[in-house]
């Protein structure tokens, strides 16, 4: 089975006008960086991959993930994880409940609780299980959001300016954490960014749109 | 995808629940209006009902009253809202006005009208406070203030209730039309605040509050409960006369009522048409006025007129409600005394059994219709989200349609229709009739917060493997708990306030706090009216308290939901 993500002649139109396109394979463990001016359609490209394009858009071409075509799968069946600039932790759930939302179903209550505790200590947040996400610092929120996504066992990772909201030191830390985890799990990563440092840290190819 | 089917059917079902009764009612009006009414042994077509209507000596005056009170109330309410917003928007004074006006929105019309009547009647609170020191009265003067032949107190009662409604609609429209910057530019060009606002911001705002203004006009021209309480009675406005014909033991009078209902519809449509023509004329005049470039005169005076009148109308409703409370606990209360000689629970004890019965019916009808409306509205909004098609302009008109067709035009027909089907009893038909009016308000209340919800939450949840249903139930609905409960509260308040649908469709067998309170109007037992009107107000306001308290309790440890 060929691991990784392949975008085969992916073309997106808005109201009939061509907007962006990409024709690329991203190997397992590789990071592909996409840069380009604002409004060129970077976020739209990621939405096409997660299957959440707005009604104004149409997309053609094929998206393959780990040997399956997912172009027509429902968003929740695609197993594509995404991180945005905002952490988007669900404000009505505690930190542990947010992680449990991500964690694949299965296992007893104690098993799941143990998995969540382990996940929390992996991101240095032991004892934060019952905290209100609104009371966390920006860096802590970002780590919970990352872990929540990893617990859903995605087969690919999309980053939509995921580090832009963090200050320089935190940004560095978070980048390392994300790329490490992605590599450890052999995930193909597609990163959209405005920041050349992000691109340099990723180490992979850079594509410029627009 | 099989699960998607019922969801996709919901918008159609909602339209049916909302417009079906209106269409059926209009149909049920047309037949008897032309003499076809088998239940009373009449079969048409004939023009007799219309002839009877035209023979009624009060017709001219009744028509004039309906048009005069409806149009005046609308013009005054709209003018006041414009003066308040143009003169004070963005200031601390405006926020204070907004804060005392907005809760009045949910006070039932009937309670507000009773409160006003208790205030301004010759033996009302104002007269009592001013007597005998200022007036020299030791007996109430023999003046017709309430139920005055011109309908001026009726206009006042309507204005007091419609100002909060239009103000809230204006604020919602302002939020979407970037008025702040428009006003700032105008002020930088040397325009006074009021003139700048009217010239720059008002045209966009009016485009958005146009339908609510139409609703106010149609409502004011055809209202029954407020007119029974505050309006003239010999002759009454057309709407009240239609109700009298409907209640006549002689079944054949229903034919006259049906003819009157058609006339009512024609009156409202005709007046709306004239209003639309007037909009054009005023728009053109406004453009010329703007082009002349005047920077504004009489600004200060106009601003203060807006402030004083707006404040006075809010205080009148609040003082009126206080008056109701005082009367409900009052013992003996001699005329010029400002307060009763004693307070006690006697009135409440006496009416308690009646109150609890009426409260049960009120609560059942309100909760069921608001619950049904909520389910339908959430279904529609979720279908809208999933299909990506938002409400069009036409859809918005359909949503407002049940509020634009006067109740007196289609409810009599609906009742006659139910009567001939033998389905004119029980709570079911009443709930269905309430749903017609509850649905649009619940939709309007929940629509904006629903669409403002950050859609990326759904994308994240889906990328975590949540199905669309899980996104709805586990993420979206909990996060929207507060606006959802507010929408339910709005629905309950609308249902609690309904008079005509309960009375006509319930066939007199469903007694709610509102029908009971209005039935007391002619008797003049102020203690009984006080008790019922206070209970009615409480029934409408309590859900709003719950809508504030429940999310605060449920999410007490979730700061992200208290924004
Ligand atoms: N729901 C929508 N309907 C119609 N057009 C949209 C919609 N969402 C975005 N657009 C338009 O599509 C284009 C691409 O938007 P997109 O968000 O993908 O840009 P981007 O490259 O991510 O920009 P940025 O760097 O600012 O985030 C823009 O011109 C935007 O205005
Ligand atoms: Mg973007």
XYZ file of N, CA, C and O in Angstrom, chain B residues 40-179:
560
model
N -74.592 27.106 8.652
C -75.732 27.946 9.011
C -76.850 27.822 7.979
O -77.739 28.670 7.914
N -76.751 26.800 7.171
C -77.811 26.556 6.199
C -77.824 27.527 5.027
O -78.860 27.708 4.386
N -76.688 28.156 4.765
C -76.637 29.119 3.660
C -75.764 28.560 2.553
O -74.691 28.039 2.811
N -76.224 28.679 1.331
C -75.303 28.350 0.258
C -75.354 29.456 -0.781
O -76.412 29.960 -1.125
N -74.161 29.803 -1.214
C -74.031 30.952 -2.103
C -74.004 30.529 -3.540
O -74.499 29.441 -3.854
N -73.447 31.314 -4.377
C -72.900 32.622 -4.017
C -73.971 33.695 -3.937
O -74.955 33.644 -4.665
N -73.745 34.617 -3.012
C -74.635 35.768 -2.955
C -73.859 36.959 -2.413
O -72.813 36.790 -1.795
N -74.395 38.131 -2.642
C -73.702 39.338 -2.191
C -74.303 39.875 -0.904
O -73.921 40.943 -0.430
N -75.233 39.068 -0.310
C -75.890 39.544 0.900
C -74.932 39.900 2.034
O -75.094 40.954 2.656
N -73.940 39.021 2.323
C -73.041 39.383 3.431
C -72.387 40.742 3.207
O -72.274 41.537 4.143
N -71.983 40.990 1.971
C -71.330 42.265 1.697
C -72.325 43.409 1.835
O -72.014 44.465 2.378
N -73.566 43.138 1.417
C -74.598 44.157 1.578
C -74.826 44.446 3.065
O -74.934 45.602 3.478
N -74.890 43.377 3.885
C -75.069 43.572 5.334
C -73.941 44.415 5.907
O -74.166 45.291 6.737
N -72.739 44.095 5.452
C -71.579 44.840 5.944
C -71.724 46.319 5.607
O -71.542 47.195 6.459
N -72.107 46.571 4.354
C -72.209 47.966 3.925
C -73.367 48.686 4.628
O -73.346 49.900 4.794
N -74.369 47.890 5.068
C -75.511 48.491 5.753
C -75.205 48.883 7.189
O -75.957 49.617 7.821
N -74.115 48.303 7.732
C -73.808 48.604 9.136
C -73.447 50.083 9.259
O -72.529 50.577 8.608
N -74.188 50.814 10.105
C -74.009 52.274 10.131
C -72.618 52.709 10.592
O -72.180 53.810 10.240
N -71.925 51.875 11.373
C -70.628 52.319 11.892
C -69.471 52.102 10.945
O -68.320 52.407 11.287
N -69.768 51.566 9.737
C -68.665 51.093 8.897
C -67.634 52.173 8.565
O -66.425 51.963 8.724
N -68.113 53.339 8.122
C -67.187 54.391 7.718
C -66.246 54.773 8.851
O -65.029 54.842 8.693
N -66.843 54.970 10.023
C -66.042 55.365 11.188
C -65.054 54.261 11.572
O -63.886 54.530 11.923
N -65.519 52.990 11.490
C -64.662 51.869 11.877
C -63.457 51.777 10.941
O -62.322 51.550 11.376
N -63.718 51.958 9.637
C -62.622 51.908 8.667
C -61.633 53.023 8.958
O -60.415 52.817 9.026
N -62.182 54.221 9.171
C -61.323 55.361 9.400
C -60.466 55.132 10.650
O -59.262 55.410 10.659
N -61.094 54.577 11.709
C -60.357 54.320 12.947
C -59.204 53.355 12.716
O -58.084 53.572 13.182
N -59.487 52.263 11.980
C -58.442 51.262 11.737
C -57.272 51.898 11.009
O -56.109 51.708 11.390
N -57.572 52.645 9.947
C -56.498 53.232 9.159
C -55.767 54.300 9.981
O -54.538 54.312 10.063
N -56.540 55.169 10.629
C -55.924 56.270 11.372
C -55.029 55.750 12.495
O -53.868 56.148 12.621
N -55.546 54.826 13.319
C -54.736 54.369 14.449
C -53.524 53.575 13.965
O -52.420 53.759 14.475
N -53.719 52.727 12.951
C -52.600 51.917 12.459
C -51.492 52.780 11.881
O -50.322 52.625 12.232
N -51.874 53.701 11.001
C -50.862 54.530 10.343
C -50.193 55.469 11.350
O -48.967 55.599 11.384
N -51.000 56.089 12.218
C -50.414 57.009 13.186
C -49.440 56.279 14.105
O -48.324 56.758 14.359
N -49.862 55.125 14.606
C -48.977 54.391 15.515
C -47.668 54.044 14.814
O -46.585 54.140 15.407
N -47.740 53.648 13.538
C -46.524 53.265 12.826
C -45.617 54.474 12.595
O -44.402 54.412 12.838
N -46.221 55.570 12.125
C -45.414 56.764 11.842
C -44.755 57.272 13.121
O -43.551 57.565 13.152
N -45.535 57.338 14.205
C -44.980 57.854 15.458
C -43.886 56.924 15.983
O -42.804 57.376 16.381
N -44.130 55.608 15.964
C -43.119 54.670 16.474
C -41.840 54.776 15.665
O -40.737 54.868 16.226
N -41.984 54.749 14.341
C -40.804 54.800 13.483
C -40.064 56.125 13.689
O -38.837 56.157 13.834
N -40.838 57.231 13.730
C -40.218 58.534 13.920
C -39.453 58.613 15.222
O -38.326 59.112 15.277
N -40.041 58.042 16.257
C -39.405 58.073 17.563
C -38.119 57.259 17.562
O -37.079 57.692 18.089
N -38.190 56.083 16.942
C -37.002 55.233 16.890
C -35.897 55.948 16.112
O -34.722 55.918 16.497
N -36.275 56.627 15.029
C -35.266 57.355 14.251
C -34.668 58.490 15.085
O -33.449 58.668 15.130
N -35.524 59.241 15.771
C -35.022 60.347 16.591
C -34.076 59.836 17.680
O -33.013 60.404 17.916
N -34.481 58.749 18.333
C -33.654 58.217 19.422
C -32.323 57.730 18.868
O -31.244 58.071 19.361
N -32.397 56.918 17.801
C -31.169 56.328 17.284
C -30.284 57.388 16.648
O -29.066 57.422 16.876
N -30.892 58.258 15.828
C -30.094 59.278 15.155
C -29.475 60.224 16.170
O -28.326 60.640 16.044
N -30.222 60.555 17.199
C -29.752 61.552 18.134
C -28.778 61.020 19.159
O -27.931 61.759 19.662
N -28.871 59.748 19.483
C -28.146 59.285 20.659
C -27.314 58.039 20.438
O -26.571 57.632 21.337
N -27.411 57.429 19.286
C -26.747 56.142 19.068
C -25.252 56.235 19.382
O -24.577 57.171 18.963
N -24.755 55.251 20.128
C -23.332 55.247 20.456
C -23.002 55.998 21.730
O -21.866 55.969 22.183
N -23.998 56.676 22.323
C -23.724 57.403 23.561
C -24.168 56.571 24.761
O -24.844 55.554 24.613
N -23.785 57.037 25.939
C -24.181 56.349 27.149
C -25.700 56.438 27.352
O -26.341 55.489 27.769
N -26.243 57.604 27.011
C -27.689 57.799 27.119
C -28.430 56.759 26.287
O -29.438 56.209 26.701
N -27.900 56.489 25.085
C -28.560 55.536 24.207
C -28.577 54.151 24.845
O -29.591 53.458 24.820
N -27.444 53.771 25.421
C -27.403 52.440 26.043
C -28.394 52.354 27.188
O -29.034 51.317 27.397
N -28.531 53.466 27.935
C -29.501 53.467 29.035
C -30.919 53.308 28.488
O -31.697 52.481 28.972
N -31.245 54.076 27.443
C -32.572 53.966 26.827
C -32.805 52.551 26.319
O -33.866 51.963 26.515
N -31.783 52.013 25.658
C -31.890 50.669 25.092
C -32.172 49.667 26.202
O -32.987 48.765 26.056
N -31.474 49.865 27.343
C -31.615 48.905 28.421
C -33.005 48.941 29.037
O -33.498 47.915 29.472
N -33.636 50.112 29.111
C -34.983 50.075 29.684
C -36.031 49.732 28.636
O -37.089 49.245 28.963
N -35.718 49.948 27.350
C -36.732 49.661 26.332
C -36.784 48.184 25.952
O -37.865 47.627 25.748
N -35.600 47.524 25.859
C -35.633 46.160 25.303
C -36.444 45.150 26.107
O -37.113 44.322 25.497
N -36.406 45.168 27.455
C -37.244 44.167 28.142
C -38.734 44.369 27.870
O -39.514 43.421 27.964
N -39.116 45.608 27.492
C -40.543 45.869 27.250
C -41.038 45.109 26.038
O -42.239 44.889 25.867
N -40.110 44.672 25.189
C -40.474 43.944 23.988
C -41.314 42.722 24.324
O -42.239 42.384 23.604
N -40.970 42.058 25.427
C -41.642 40.791 25.720
C -42.850 40.978 26.634
O -43.532 40.013 26.928
N -43.113 42.190 27.083
C -44.343 42.430 27.856
C -45.532 42.261 26.912
O -45.553 42.856 25.838
N -46.504 41.420 27.276
C -47.639 41.221 26.367
C -48.362 42.540 26.091
O -48.454 43.399 26.966
N -48.864 42.655 24.870
C -49.590 43.866 24.483
C -50.733 44.186 25.451
O -50.933 45.337 25.831
N -51.469 43.143 25.823
C -52.653 43.386 26.656
C -52.244 43.961 28.007
O -52.846 44.924 28.487
N -51.196 43.387 28.613
C -50.764 43.870 29.924
C -50.291 45.312 29.824
O -50.623 46.150 30.673
N -49.517 45.615 28.779
C -49.047 46.991 28.601
C -50.234 47.936 28.433
O -50.256 49.038 28.989
N -51.254 47.481 27.683
C -52.424 48.326 27.450
C -53.199 48.557 28.746
O -53.608 49.678 29.045
N -53.385 47.493 29.528
C -54.064 47.660 30.819
C -53.288 48.626 31.708
O -53.859 49.500 32.361
N -51.974 48.440 31.736
C -51.143 49.303 32.574
C -51.333 50.759 32.187
O -51.525 51.624 33.043
N -51.300 51.004 30.883
C -51.473 52.376 30.396
C -52.853 52.916 30.773
O -53.002 54.060 31.224
N -53.872 52.062 30.616
C -55.232 52.487 30.955
C -55.321 52.859 32.432
O -55.921 53.876 32.797
N -54.702 52.057 33.289
C -54.741 52.331 34.728
C -54.006 53.620 35.065
O -54.212 54.213 36.106
N -53.114 54.011 34.172
C -52.300 55.197 34.422
C -53.042 56.462 34.014
O -53.084 57.449 34.750
N -53.639 56.427 32.816
C -54.141 57.683 32.244
C -55.645 57.865 32.394
O -56.167 58.925 32.062
N -56.346 56.850 32.878
C -57.797 56.997 33.038
C -58.081 58.147 34.014
O -57.232 58.494 34.818
N -59.291 58.723 33.920
C -59.633 59.827 34.833
C -59.488 59.430 36.298
O -59.193 60.266 37.144
N -59.663 58.138 36.601
C -59.464 57.703 37.977
C -58.141 56.956 38.114
O -57.948 56.191 39.035
N -57.251 57.155 37.135
C -55.985 56.421 37.121
C -54.939 57.041 38.021
O -55.204 57.998 38.741
N -53.738 56.473 37.930
C -52.675 56.859 38.856
C -52.278 58.326 38.715
O -52.070 59.016 39.703
N -52.169 58.782 37.464
C -51.773 60.180 37.252
C -52.757 61.110 37.958
O -52.362 62.019 38.692
N -54.057 60.877 37.713
C -55.074 61.733 38.313
C -55.006 61.654 39.835
O -55.145 62.651 40.533
N -54.772 60.443 40.347
C -54.722 60.274 41.796
C -53.530 61.016 42.393
O -53.636 61.639 43.458
N -52.388 60.938 41.693
C -51.191 61.588 42.229
C -51.369 63.111 42.194
O -50.968 63.817 43.113
N -52.022 63.597 41.121
C -52.176 65.046 40.975
C -53.351 65.592 41.792
O -53.534 66.801 41.867
N -54.149 64.705 42.376
C -55.345 65.178 43.078
C -55.195 64.976 44.581
O -54.540 64.020 45.011
N -55.850 65.748 45.374
C -56.604 66.931 44.923
C -55.725 68.184 44.829
O -56.204 69.228 44.426
N -54.417 68.048 45.173
C -53.575 69.237 45.306
C -53.549 70.069 44.025
O -53.837 71.258 44.029
N -53.221 69.427 42.890
C -53.058 70.184 41.654
C -54.375 70.416 40.923
O -54.589 71.444 40.299
N -55.263 69.415 40.990
C -56.462 69.483 40.164
C -57.669 69.956 40.937
O -58.631 70.445 40.343
N -57.666 69.771 42.220
C -58.826 70.097 43.015
C -59.924 69.045 42.921
O -61.027 69.237 43.418
N -59.642 67.889 42.266
C -60.671 66.847 42.128
C -60.775 66.034 43.402
O -59.773 65.606 43.947
N -61.984 65.788 43.871
C -62.118 64.733 44.868
C -62.984 63.604 44.338
O -63.283 62.647 45.015
N -63.406 63.781 43.072
C -64.056 62.680 42.356
C -63.415 62.629 40.982
O -63.029 63.679 40.453
N -63.285 61.418 40.367
C -62.694 61.370 39.028
C -63.546 62.190 38.066
O -64.775 62.106 38.127
N -62.945 63.002 37.201
C -63.721 63.782 36.243
C -64.381 62.861 35.232
O -63.937 61.734 35.009
N -65.412 63.359 34.610
C -66.198 62.534 33.708
C -65.641 62.646 32.287
O -66.328 63.055 31.379
N -64.365 62.329 32.123
C -63.740 62.478 30.813
C -63.518 61.127 30.165
O -63.208 60.154 30.838
N -63.596 61.116 28.849
C -63.331 59.880 28.121
C -61.877 59.929 27.631
O -61.600 60.381 26.535
N -60.946 59.494 28.491
C -59.536 59.493 28.053
C -59.226 58.135 27.430
O -58.865 58.025 26.266
N -59.401 57.090 28.250
C -59.287 55.741 27.691
C -60.537 55.513 26.854
O -61.597 56.026 27.179
N -60.415 54.745 25.763
C -61.518 54.511 24.822
C -62.009 55.807 24.169
O -63.176 55.915 23.811
N -61.136 56.784 24.010
C -61.529 58.048 23.384
C -61.934 57.814 21.937
O -61.404 56.920 21.276
N -62.886 58.597 21.431
C -63.449 58.324 20.099
C -62.418 58.432 18.971
O -62.637 57.861 17.892
N -61.317 59.140 19.174
C -60.307 59.251 18.127
C -59.332 58.075 18.118
O -58.534 57.929 17.211
N -59.361 57.316 19.186
C -58.406 56.215 19.268
C -57.009 56.663 19.642
O -56.038 55.956 19.367
N -56.896 57.836 20.296
C -55.549 58.324 20.613
C -54.879 57.484 21.701
O -53.671 57.220 21.642
N -55.657 57.037 22.690
C -55.019 56.201 23.714
C -54.650 54.848 23.128
O -53.650 54.240 23.523
N -55.426 54.384 22.148
C -55.052 53.158 21.438
C -53.710 53.356 20.727
O -52.816 52.510 20.795
N -53.561 54.500 20.069
C -52.295 54.809 19.405
C -51.153 54.820 20.427
O -50.096 54.223 20.213
N -51.401 55.461 21.569
C -50.354 55.531 22.591
C -49.953 54.138 23.056
O -48.760 53.827 23.208
N -50.948 53.273 23.272
C -50.648 51.910 23.711
C -49.832 51.162 22.680
O -48.907 50.425 23.018
N -50.175 51.354 21.402
C -49.423 50.665 20.345
C -47.996 51.201 20.272
O -47.030 50.433 20.178
N -47.856 52.526 20.329
C -46.524 53.125 20.229
C -45.618 52.598 21.341
O -44.469 52.208 21.103
N -46.158 52.549 22.568
C -45.337 52.109 23.699
C -44.789 50.712 23.464
O -43.685 50.385 23.900
N -45.533 49.862 22.756
C -45.067 48.497 22.510
C -44.249 48.380 21.225
O -43.373 47.521 21.116
N -44.521 49.200 20.226
C -43.820 49.034 18.943
C -42.455 49.720 18.930
O -41.584 49.337 18.162
N -42.271 50.746 19.756
C -40.960 51.394 19.808
C -39.867 50.403 20.201
O -38.845 50.310 19.508
N -40.054 49.605 21.274
C -39.018 48.620 21.583
C -38.773 47.646 20.426
O -37.628 47.303 20.130
N -39.846 47.225 19.770
C -39.701 46.266 18.667
C -38.879 46.864 17.532
O -37.882 46.273 17.081
N -39.270 48.061 17.095
C -38.540 48.666 15.970
C -37.112 49.048 16.378
O -36.188 48.962 15.566
N -36.941 49.433 17.629
C -35.593 49.785 18.085
C -34.674 48.568 18.011
O -33.539 48.646 17.533
N -35.187 47.426 18.464
C -34.379 46.218 18.437
C -34.044 45.815 17.004
O -32.926 45.422 16.691
N -35.027 45.938 16.119
C -34.790 45.613 14.713
C -33.763 46.573 14.115
O -32.908 46.172 13.331
N -33.851 47.852 14.498
C -32.898 48.839 14.003
C -31.484 48.503 14.476
O -30.524 48.580 13.706
N -31.373 48.109 15.737
C -30.044 47.775 16.260
C -29.458 46.590 15.515
O -28.280 46.573 15.172
N -30.303 45.582 15.247
C -29.819 44.422 14.508
C -29.355 44.854 13.112
O -28.321 44.417 12.621
N -30.129 45.746 12.486
C -29.773 46.206 11.143
C -28.480 47.018 11.185
O -27.624 46.899 10.303
N -28.323 47.828 12.225
C -27.107 48.647 12.347
C -25.869 47.769 12.445
O -24.817 48.086 11.893
N -26.018 46.632 13.156
C -24.890 45.734 13.314
C -24.385 45.220 11.975
O -23.218 44.879 11.828
N -25.281 45.172 10.977
C -24.889 44.598 9.691
C -24.581 45.655 8.640
O -24.328 45.320 7.499
N -24.687 46.946 9.002
C -24.582 47.914 7.918
C -23.453 48.929 8.124
O -23.426 49.946 7.458
N -22.547 48.630 9.040
C -21.384 49.479 9.203
C -21.779 50.950 9.352
O -21.224 51.828 8.707
N -22.753 51.200 10.230
C -23.230 52.560 10.418
C -22.215 53.451 11.118
O -22.175 54.660 10.881
